[in-house]
Short mmCIF file of C-alpha atoms and ligand atoms in Angstrom, two decimals:
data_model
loop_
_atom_site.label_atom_id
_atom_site.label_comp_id
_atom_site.label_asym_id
_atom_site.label_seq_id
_atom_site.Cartn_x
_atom_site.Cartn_y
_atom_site.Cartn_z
CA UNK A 743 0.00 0.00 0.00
CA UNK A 744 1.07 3.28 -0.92
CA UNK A 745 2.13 5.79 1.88
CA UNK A 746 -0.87 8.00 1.32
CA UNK A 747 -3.04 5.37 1.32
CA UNK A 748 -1.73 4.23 4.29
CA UNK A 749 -2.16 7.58 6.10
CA UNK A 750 -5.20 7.93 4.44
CA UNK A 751 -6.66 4.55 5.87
CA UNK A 752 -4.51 4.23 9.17
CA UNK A 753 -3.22 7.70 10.36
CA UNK A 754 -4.79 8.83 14.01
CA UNK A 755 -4.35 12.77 14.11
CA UNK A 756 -2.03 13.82 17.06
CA UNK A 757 -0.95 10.15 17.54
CA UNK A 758 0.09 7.92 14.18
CA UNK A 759 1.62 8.80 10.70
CA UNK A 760 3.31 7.11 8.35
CA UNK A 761 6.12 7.88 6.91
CA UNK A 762 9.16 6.97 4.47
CA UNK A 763 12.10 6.77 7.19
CA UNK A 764 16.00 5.46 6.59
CA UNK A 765 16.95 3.55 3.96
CA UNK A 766 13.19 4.03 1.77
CA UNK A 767 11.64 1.61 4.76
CA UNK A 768 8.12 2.87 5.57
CA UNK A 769 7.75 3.49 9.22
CA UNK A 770 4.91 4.05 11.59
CA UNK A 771 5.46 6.99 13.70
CA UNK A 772 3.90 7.44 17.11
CA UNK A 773 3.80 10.34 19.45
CA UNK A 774 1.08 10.22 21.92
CA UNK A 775 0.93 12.10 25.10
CA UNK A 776 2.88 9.21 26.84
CA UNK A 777 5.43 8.15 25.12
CA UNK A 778 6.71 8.08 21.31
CA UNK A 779 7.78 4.92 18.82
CA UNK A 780 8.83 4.24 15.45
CA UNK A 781 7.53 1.02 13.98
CA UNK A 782 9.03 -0.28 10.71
CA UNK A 783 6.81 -1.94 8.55
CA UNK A 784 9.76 -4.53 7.01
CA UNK A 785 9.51 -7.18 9.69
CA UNK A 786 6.95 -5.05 11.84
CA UNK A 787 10.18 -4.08 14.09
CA UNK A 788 9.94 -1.54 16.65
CA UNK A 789 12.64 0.48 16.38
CA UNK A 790 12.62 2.74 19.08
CA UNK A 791 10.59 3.42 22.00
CA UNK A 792 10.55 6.42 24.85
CA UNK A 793 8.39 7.40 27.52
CA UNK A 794 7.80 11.12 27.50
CA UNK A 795 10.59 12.63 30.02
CA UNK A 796 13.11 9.13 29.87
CA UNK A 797 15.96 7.97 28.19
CA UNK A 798 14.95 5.56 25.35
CA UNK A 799 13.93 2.10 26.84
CA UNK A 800 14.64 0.50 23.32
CA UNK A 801 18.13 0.57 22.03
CA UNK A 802 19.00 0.69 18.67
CA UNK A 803 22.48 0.78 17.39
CA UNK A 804 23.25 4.44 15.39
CA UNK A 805 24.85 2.61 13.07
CA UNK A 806 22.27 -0.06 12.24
CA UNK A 807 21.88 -0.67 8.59
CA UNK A 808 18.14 0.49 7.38
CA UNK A 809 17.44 -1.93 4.04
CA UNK A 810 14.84 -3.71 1.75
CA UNK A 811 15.35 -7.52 3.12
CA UNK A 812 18.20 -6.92 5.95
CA UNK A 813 17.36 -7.46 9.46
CA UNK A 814 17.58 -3.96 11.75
CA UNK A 815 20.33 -4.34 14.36
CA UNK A 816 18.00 -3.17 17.60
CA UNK A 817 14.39 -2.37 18.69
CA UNK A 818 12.02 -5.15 18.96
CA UNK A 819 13.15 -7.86 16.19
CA UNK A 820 10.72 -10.72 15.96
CA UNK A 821 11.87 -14.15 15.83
CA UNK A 822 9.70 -16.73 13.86
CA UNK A 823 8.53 -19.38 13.55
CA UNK A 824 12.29 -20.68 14.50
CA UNK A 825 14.48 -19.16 16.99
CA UNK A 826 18.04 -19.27 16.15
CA UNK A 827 19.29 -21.94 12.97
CA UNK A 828 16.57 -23.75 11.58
CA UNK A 829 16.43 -27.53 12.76
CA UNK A 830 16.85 -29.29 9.65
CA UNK A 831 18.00 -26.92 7.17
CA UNK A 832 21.09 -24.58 7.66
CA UNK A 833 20.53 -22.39 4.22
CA UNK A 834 17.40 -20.63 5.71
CA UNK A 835 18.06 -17.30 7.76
CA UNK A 836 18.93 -17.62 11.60
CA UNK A 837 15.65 -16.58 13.84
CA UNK A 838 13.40 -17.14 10.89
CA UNK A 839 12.32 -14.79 8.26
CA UNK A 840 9.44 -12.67 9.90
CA UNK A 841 11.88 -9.87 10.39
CA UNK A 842 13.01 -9.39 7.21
CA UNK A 843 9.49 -9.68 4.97
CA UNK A 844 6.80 -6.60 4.59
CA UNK A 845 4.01 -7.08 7.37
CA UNK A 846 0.80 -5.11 6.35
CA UNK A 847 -1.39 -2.72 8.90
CA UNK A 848 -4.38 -4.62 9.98
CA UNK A 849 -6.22 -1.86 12.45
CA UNK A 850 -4.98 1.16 14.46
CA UNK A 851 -7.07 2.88 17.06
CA UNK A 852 -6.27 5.61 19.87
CA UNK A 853 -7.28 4.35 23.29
CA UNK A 854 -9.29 5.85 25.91
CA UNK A 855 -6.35 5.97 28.36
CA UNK A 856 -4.50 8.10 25.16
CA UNK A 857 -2.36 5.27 24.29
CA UNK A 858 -1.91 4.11 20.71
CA UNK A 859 -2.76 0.99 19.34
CA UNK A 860 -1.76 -0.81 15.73
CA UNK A 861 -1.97 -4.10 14.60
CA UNK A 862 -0.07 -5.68 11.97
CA UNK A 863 -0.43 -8.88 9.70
CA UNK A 864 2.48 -10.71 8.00
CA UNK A 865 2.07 -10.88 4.07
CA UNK A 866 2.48 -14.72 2.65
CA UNK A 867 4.34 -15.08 -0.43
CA UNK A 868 5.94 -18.03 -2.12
CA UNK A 869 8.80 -17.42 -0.96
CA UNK A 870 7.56 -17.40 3.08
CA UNK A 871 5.69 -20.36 2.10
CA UNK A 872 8.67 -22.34 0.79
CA UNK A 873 10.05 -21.93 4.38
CA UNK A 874 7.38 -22.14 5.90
CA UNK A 875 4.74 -24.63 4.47
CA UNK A 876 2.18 -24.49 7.08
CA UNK A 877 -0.66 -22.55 7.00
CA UNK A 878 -1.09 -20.08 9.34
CA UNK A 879 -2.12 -16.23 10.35
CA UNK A 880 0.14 -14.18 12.08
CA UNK A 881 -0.30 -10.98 13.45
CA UNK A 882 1.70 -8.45 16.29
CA UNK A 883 -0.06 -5.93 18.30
CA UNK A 884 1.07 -2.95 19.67
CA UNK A 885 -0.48 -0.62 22.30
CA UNK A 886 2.28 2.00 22.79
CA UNK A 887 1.19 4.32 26.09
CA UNK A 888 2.82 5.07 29.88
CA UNK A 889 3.95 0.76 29.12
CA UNK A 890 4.56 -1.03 25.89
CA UNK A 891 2.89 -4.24 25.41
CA UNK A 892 3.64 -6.21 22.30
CA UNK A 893 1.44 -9.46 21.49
CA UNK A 894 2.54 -11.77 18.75
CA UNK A 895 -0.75 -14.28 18.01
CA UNK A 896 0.11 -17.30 15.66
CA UNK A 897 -3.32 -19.19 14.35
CA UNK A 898 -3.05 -22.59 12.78
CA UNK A 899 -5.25 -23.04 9.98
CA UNK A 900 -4.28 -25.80 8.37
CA UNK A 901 -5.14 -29.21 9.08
CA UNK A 902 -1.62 -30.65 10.67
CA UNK A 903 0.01 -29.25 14.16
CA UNK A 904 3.23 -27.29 13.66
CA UNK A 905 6.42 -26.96 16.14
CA UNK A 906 7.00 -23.36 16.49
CA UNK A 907 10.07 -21.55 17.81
CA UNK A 908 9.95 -17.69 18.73
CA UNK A 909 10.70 -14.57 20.16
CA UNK A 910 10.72 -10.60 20.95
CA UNK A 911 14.25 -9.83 20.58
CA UNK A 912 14.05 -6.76 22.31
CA UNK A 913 17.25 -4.73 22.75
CA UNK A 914 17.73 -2.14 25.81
CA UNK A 915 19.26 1.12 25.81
CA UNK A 916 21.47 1.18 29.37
CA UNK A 917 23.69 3.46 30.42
CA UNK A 918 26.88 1.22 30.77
CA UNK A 919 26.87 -2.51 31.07
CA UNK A 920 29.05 -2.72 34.16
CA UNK A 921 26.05 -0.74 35.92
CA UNK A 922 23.11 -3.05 35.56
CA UNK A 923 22.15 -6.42 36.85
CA UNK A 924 19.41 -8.64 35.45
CA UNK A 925 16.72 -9.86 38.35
CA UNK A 926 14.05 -12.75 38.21
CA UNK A 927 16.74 -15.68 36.31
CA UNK A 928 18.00 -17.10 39.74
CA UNK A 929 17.27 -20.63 40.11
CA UNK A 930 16.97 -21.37 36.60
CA UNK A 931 18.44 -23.60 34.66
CA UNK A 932 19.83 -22.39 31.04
CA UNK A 933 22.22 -23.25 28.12
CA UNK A 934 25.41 -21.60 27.66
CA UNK A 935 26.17 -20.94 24.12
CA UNK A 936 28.60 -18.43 24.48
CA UNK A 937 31.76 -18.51 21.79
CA UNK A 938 29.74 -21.54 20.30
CA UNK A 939 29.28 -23.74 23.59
CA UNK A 940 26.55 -26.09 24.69
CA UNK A 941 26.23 -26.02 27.88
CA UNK A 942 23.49 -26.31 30.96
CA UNK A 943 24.33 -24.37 33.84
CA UNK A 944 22.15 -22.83 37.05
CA UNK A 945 22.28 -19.27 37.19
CA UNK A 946 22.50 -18.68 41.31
CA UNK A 947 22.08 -14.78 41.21
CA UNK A 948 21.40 -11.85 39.65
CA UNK A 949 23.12 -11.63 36.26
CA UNK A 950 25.98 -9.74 35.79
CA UNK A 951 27.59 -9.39 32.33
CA UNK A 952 31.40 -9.00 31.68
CA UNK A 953 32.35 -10.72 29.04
CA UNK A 954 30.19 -12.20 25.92
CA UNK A 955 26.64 -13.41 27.38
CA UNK A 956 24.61 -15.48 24.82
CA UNK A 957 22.37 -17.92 27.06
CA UNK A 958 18.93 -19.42 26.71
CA UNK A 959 17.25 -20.00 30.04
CA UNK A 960 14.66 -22.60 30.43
CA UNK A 961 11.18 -23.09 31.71
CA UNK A 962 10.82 -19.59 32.72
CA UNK A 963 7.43 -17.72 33.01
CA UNK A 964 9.11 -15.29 35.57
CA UNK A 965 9.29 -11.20 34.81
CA UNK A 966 12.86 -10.31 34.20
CA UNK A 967 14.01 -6.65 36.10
CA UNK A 968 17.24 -5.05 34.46
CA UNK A 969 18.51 -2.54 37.03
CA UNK A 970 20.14 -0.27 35.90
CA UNK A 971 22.26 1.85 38.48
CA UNK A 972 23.42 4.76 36.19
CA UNK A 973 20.15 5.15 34.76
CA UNK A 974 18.70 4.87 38.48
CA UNK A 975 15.85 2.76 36.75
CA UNK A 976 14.60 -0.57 36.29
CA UNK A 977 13.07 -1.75 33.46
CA UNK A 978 10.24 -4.66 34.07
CA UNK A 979 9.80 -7.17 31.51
CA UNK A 980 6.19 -9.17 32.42
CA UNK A 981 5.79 -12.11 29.92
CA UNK A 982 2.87 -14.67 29.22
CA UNK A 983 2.78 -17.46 26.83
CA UNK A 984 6.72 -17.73 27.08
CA UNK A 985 8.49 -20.19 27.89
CA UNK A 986 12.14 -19.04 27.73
CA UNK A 987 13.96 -15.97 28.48
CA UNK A 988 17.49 -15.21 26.08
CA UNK A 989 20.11 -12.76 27.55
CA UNK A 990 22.60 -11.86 25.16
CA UNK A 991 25.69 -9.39 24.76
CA UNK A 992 28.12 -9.94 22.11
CA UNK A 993 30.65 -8.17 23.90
CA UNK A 994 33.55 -6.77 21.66
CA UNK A 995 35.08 -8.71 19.44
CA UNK A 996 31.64 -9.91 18.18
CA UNK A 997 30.25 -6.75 17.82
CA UNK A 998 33.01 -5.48 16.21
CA UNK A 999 32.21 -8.18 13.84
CA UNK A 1000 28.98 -7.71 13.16
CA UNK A 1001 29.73 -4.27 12.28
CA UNK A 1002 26.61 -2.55 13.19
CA UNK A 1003 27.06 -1.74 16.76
CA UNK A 1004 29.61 0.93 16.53
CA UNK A 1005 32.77 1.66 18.79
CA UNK A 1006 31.90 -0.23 22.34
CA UNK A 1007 28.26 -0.07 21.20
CA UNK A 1008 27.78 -3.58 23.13
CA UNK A 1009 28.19 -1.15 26.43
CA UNK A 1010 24.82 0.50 25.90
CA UNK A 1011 22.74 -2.26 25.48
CA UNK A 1012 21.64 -5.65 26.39
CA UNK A 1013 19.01 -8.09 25.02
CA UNK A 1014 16.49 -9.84 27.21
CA UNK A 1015 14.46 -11.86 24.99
CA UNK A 1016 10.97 -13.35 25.45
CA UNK A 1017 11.13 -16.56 23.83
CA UNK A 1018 10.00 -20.07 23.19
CA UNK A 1019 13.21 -21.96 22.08
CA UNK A 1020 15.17 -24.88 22.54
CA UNK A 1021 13.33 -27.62 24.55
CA UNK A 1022 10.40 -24.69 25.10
CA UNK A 1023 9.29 -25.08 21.22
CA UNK A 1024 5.50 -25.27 21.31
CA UNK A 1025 3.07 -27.63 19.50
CA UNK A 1026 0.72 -25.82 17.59
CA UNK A 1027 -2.20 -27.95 17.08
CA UNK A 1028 -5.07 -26.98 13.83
CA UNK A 1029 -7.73 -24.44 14.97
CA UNK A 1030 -5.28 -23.50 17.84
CA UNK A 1031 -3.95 -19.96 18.81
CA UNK A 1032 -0.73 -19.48 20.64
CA UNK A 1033 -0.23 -15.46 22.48
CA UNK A 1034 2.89 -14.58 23.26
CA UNK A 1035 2.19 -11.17 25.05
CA UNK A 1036 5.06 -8.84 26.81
CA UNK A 1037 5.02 -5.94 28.70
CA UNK A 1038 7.59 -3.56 29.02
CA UNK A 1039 7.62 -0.59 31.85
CA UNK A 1040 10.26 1.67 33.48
CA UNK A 1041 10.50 1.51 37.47
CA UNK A 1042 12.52 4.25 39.65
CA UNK A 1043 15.54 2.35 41.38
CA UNK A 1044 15.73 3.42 44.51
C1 BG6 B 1820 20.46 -14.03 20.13
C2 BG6 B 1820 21.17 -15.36 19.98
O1 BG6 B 1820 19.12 -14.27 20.41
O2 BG6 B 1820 20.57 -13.29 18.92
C3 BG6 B 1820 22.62 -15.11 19.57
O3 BG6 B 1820 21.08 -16.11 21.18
C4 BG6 B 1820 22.68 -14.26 18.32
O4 BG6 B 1820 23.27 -16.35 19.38
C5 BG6 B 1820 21.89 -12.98 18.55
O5 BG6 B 1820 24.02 -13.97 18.01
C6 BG6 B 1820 21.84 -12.03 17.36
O6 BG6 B 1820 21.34 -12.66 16.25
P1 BG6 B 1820 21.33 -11.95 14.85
O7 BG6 B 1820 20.81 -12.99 13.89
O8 BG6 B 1820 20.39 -10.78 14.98
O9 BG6 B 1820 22.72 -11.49 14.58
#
C-alpha cells in the first residue's frame, strides 16, 4: 500500500503517521501524550521506543543498517517461527524470516487511556511459504502508552500441528553494562552458548555481564528486572505465553564483527528476549492460537 493510502486509511491525528524513514523503509510513527515509537513496517520491528521525560527504553544501534530484506540491528526484532538456525536446514536465515518480509497494517485505534494501538499482519508469499509450508495467520499488536505491550498471536489453519520456535528480541538502551544487573533468572536452569558452547548451567544470582553473554534459560514464566544503576531505573519485563527468556551481549570482538554496533556499542545495550526456544518449542495444534504477550515498563531504582 502506498504511503498515502496508508495515512489515508490508518493515520490517528495527534498520535500515528506514516512515513518513508532510513533507507526508503516505511515506518509508523507514534507520538502520543505518553510516550513516542517508530515502527518499521519490514519485519513489523519496533525500532525505538521512549516514555515522554526518559531515556529511550529501546536501544538501537546508530549505526544499524536500514534496508529492503536486511534485518535492523535493535528495537524489537521478531523471531519466527524458529528461533536461532533452523532444525533441519542450515541455508534458511537464523531466527526465521518474519523480520526481514513486509508485514501489512491490519487496524490502528487511539485508546481511551490516550495510548496508541496498531496491529499488523504478515504478508504470505511463495517465498515465506517455501520456508514455511504451514498454514497459518500471524499478526503483532502494539499498544504503545505510559507501558509497551507487544502481542505476537500465531493461528493454525491448516489441518496438521506445527512446532513453532519464537521470540521478541528486544534490545535495551542502558547506560553502561558494568552498571546493571538482570533480576528474576535465579534458580533457573539455562544453556550456555557463548563462543559456540553447549552447555546447561544454574544461574544462582542476579546476572551480571562482563564478558560475551549469549544464554537461553529454560522453563521460565518469571518477569525479568534489568537494574540499571546509572540510569537509576529498572526496566520490568512481564511475559505470558513464554516459555524461555534469552540474555545476550556480544561483547567486543563480536560486535566489532557484526559491524553494526559501533565503537563499544555492546556497552549501551543488552538483550532480554521473550522466547520459546530450545526444549520450550510449542506444539501448535489446527484451529489452535498461541499469544505470546510482553510488557515492558520503566520503574525508579531506589
Ligand atoms: C540471540 C542469539 O538471540 O541473537 C545469539 O542467542 C545471536 O546467538 C543474537 O548472536 C543475534 O542474532 P542476529 O541474527 O540478529 O545477529
Amino acid at each position: 500500500m502506498q504511503l498515502a493510502d496508508l495515512n489515508q486509511r490508518y493515520a490517528i491525528p495527534h498520535h500515528l503517521q506514516f512515513v518513508a524513514g532510513e533507507g526508503g523503509l516505511v515506518m509508523a510513527e507514534i507520538a502520543n501524550s505518553h510516550s513516542t515509537a517508530r515502527i518499521a513496517l519490514q519485519g513489523a520491528h519496533l525500532v525505538t521506543w521512549q516514555p515522554c521525560g526518559q531515556e529511550p527504553v529501546v536501544w538501537v544501534s546508530k549505526f544499524a543498517k536500514y534496508a529492503a530484506g536486511k534485518s535492523i540491528r535493535g528495537g524489537v526484532p521478531i523471531c519466527w517461527p524458529w528461533f536461532g538456525a533452523h532444525a533441519t536446514d542450515s541455508k534458511l536465515p537464523g531466527h526465521g524470516y518474519a523480520r526481514t518480509v513486509m508485514w501489512e497494517v491490519l487496524e490502528s485505534r487511539e485508546l481511551p487511556d490516550g495510548a496508541t494501538y496498531i496491529r499488523f499482519g504478515l504478508i504470505e508469499t511463495d517465498a515465506t511459504r517455501a520456508q514455511w509450508p504451514h498454514p497459518c495467520s500471524v499478526q503483532i499488536e502494539f499498544t504503545i502508552g505510559k507501558t509497551l505491550r507487544v502481542e505476537l498471536v500465531t493461528r493454525n489453519i491448516g489441518t496438521h500441528a506445527f512446532t513453532l520456535g519464537e521470540a521478541l528480541h528486544t534490545y535495551f538502551h542502558i547506560s553502561d553494562v558494568g552498571q546493571m544487573t538482570i533480576r528474576g533468572l535465579e534458580g533457573c536452569d539455562y544453556m550456555d552458548k557463548a563462543g559456540g558452547a553447549s552447555e546447561l548451567r544454574k544461574q544462582q544470582d542476579g546476572i551480571v555481564i562482563e564478558r560475551e553473554v549469549d544464554r537461553v534459560y529454560l522453563n521460565t514464566t518469571a518477569d525479568c528486572v534489568i537494574e540499571d544503576r546509572g540510569l537509576k531505573r529498572a526496566i520490568r519485563i512481564a511475559k505470558q505465553g513464554s516459555h524461555s527468556t534469552v540474555v545476550w551481549n556480544p561483547w567486543t570482538e563480536k560486535a566489532d564483527k557484526m559491524g553494526d554496533f559501533g565503537p563499544q556499542g555492546h556497552r549501551g545495550m543488552v538483550c532480554v528476549e521473550s522466547a520459546n526456544a530450545l526444549e520450550n518449542v510449542l506444539s501448535v495444534a489446527p484451529g489452535a492460537t498461541h499469544h505470546l504477550a510482553v510488557v515492558y515498563s520503566v520503574e525508579a531504582l531506589n
